[in-house]
Amino acid sequence: MTQTCPDTRTDSAASVLRHWLLTVALVLSMGTLTFSAQEVQEETQPPQNETTAQEQPQEETIAPPIGEEDIQKAMEAAPKGRLAIRVVQGTEGGDPIGEIVVHLSLLHRGSLVDSRDLTTDDHGVVIVDDIMAAMEVWPQISVEYAGCTYQTGAEDPIGPQNPEGTLTLTVFDVTAEQPDWGVMMMHIFVDEMDGGLVVRQTAVVENPSDHTWLGDLSEAESHEGHNHPEGEVEQAPNAPTARFTFPAAATDIQLEGGFHGWCCTERVEDTLIVRMPMMPGQSMFSFAYRIPVSDEKVSLTFGASAAMASAVVLLPDAGFNVTPVGLQKDAERPMGDRMFHMYTAKDVAAGARVGVSLAGLMSDGGSADTTKKLASGRNVILIVAGLLVVFAFVGLVFRRSA
């Protein structure tokens, strides 16, 4: 059940970045030596009057090129950081972790600068004390356990101001028995865009057990990824776990937080199927899509394959004629410089759909009663997306699987 995705960074780009970073480290480590050499040169040269200096200009000094040997010396001389890694068992009564291989990746500004495989001791602990800390790097670790890949990343970087860090990764025993999982929250954020509407759908899923659920193994067969951003088709033999429904007219689906990619996600008509193991605790899934508008009407309903404790729809104050479907109108909420109407529901049954029907829209995405345009709407979406990203990092840092 282990899933992997190819690294989208090119080897050449990573090599160039790594060379640049090491060059910076070399410059930092040689700074004192260069300064001292300049002082000696100034002290040993005889004084010259202005006339002599003008008549005899000094030749420009060209620094020798930096070679691989210099870079290696800079790496050895650069400040070192220290990272303590611990892998722990999260299943009650499960076997102790013992020795296990940990893959460590170090990223700078989102690009890989170093990676290595480490082996923990009998207690699942390994200390790395040679991390180059001349610049900030963000550690990420991954472990394969019981057929699943678990991964997490540091909230804070290791660098000159923070040379030490710790990472704890919790792994779990697996089960084929479906837990009593549910959707704690389903949020739908709607705004106007050229040619229709843009929707961001976010679900917070909770697995209350202490086992990783492998999914419905009766459906664990190769599937074809749909609506892949690159137009490619990927195959993966993963069993389905969560299913989220959305308007059938949705186009341009973009997977965001919580998804591993189209390698383990499938669209079937109006349903998005998650085909990867479900971790214990809470996990957030977020995706966005467009809804074209051609006849001034649109129906936006959504649901999940498990019961939803809370469902919320946020609509801009744009003059729409709104008919709730299984929802009650709640309050108005300011977001940025705009107002949004909130519609809510509690305890929605598994498989049921709730949402809104909108009328009075124009095909360019605006309503018949307003000329409000897209700039502020995009800003509000970015604000909401930023909050969701923060929640995703905090809530999933120990619980993401692939």
PDB file of C-alpha atoms in Angstrom, residues 193 195-200 247-254 287-293:
ATOM      1  CA  MET A 193     -14.888  34.472 -11.384  1.00  0.00           C
ATOM      2  CA  GLY A 195     -17.236  32.768 -16.811  1.00  0.00           C
ATOM      3  CA  GLY A 196     -18.902  31.540 -13.644  1.00  0.00           C
ATOM      4  CA  LEU A 197     -18.055  30.725 -10.040  1.00  0.00           C
ATOM      5  CA  VAL A 198     -15.021  29.416  -8.217  1.00  0.00           C
ATOM      6  CA  VAL A 199     -15.554  27.040  -5.286  1.00  0.00           C
ATOM      7  CA  ARG A 200     -13.190  25.801  -2.617  1.00  0.00           C
ATOM      8  CA  PRO A 247     -21.570  19.681  -8.364  1.00  0.00           C
ATOM      9  CA  ALA A 248     -21.354  17.517 -11.482  1.00  0.00           C
ATOM     10  CA  ALA A 249     -20.730  20.639 -13.594  1.00  0.00           C
ATOM     11  CA  ALA A 250     -17.398  21.299 -11.847  1.00  0.00           C
ATOM     12  CA  THR A 251     -14.348  21.766 -14.072  1.00  0.00           C
ATOM     13  CA  ASP A 252     -10.632  22.428 -13.553  1.00  0.00           C
ATOM     14  CA  ILE A 253     -10.398  20.582 -10.246  1.00  0.00           C
ATOM     15  CA  GLN A 254      -7.265  21.493  -8.296  1.00  0.00           C
ATOM     16  CA  PHE A 287      -9.809  21.127  -3.378  1.00  0.00           C
ATOM     17  CA  ALA A 288     -11.020  23.891  -5.672  1.00  0.00           C
ATOM     18  CA  TYR A 289     -12.956  23.952  -8.939  1.00  0.00           C
ATOM     19  CA  ARG A 290     -14.899  26.184 -11.327  1.00  0.00           C
ATOM     20  CA  ILE A 291     -18.626  26.134 -12.039  1.00  0.00           C
ATOM     21  CA  PRO A 292     -19.504  27.551 -15.485  1.00  0.00           C
ATOM     22  CA  VAL A 293     -22.690  29.633 -15.626  1.00  0.00           C
TER      23      VAL A 293
END
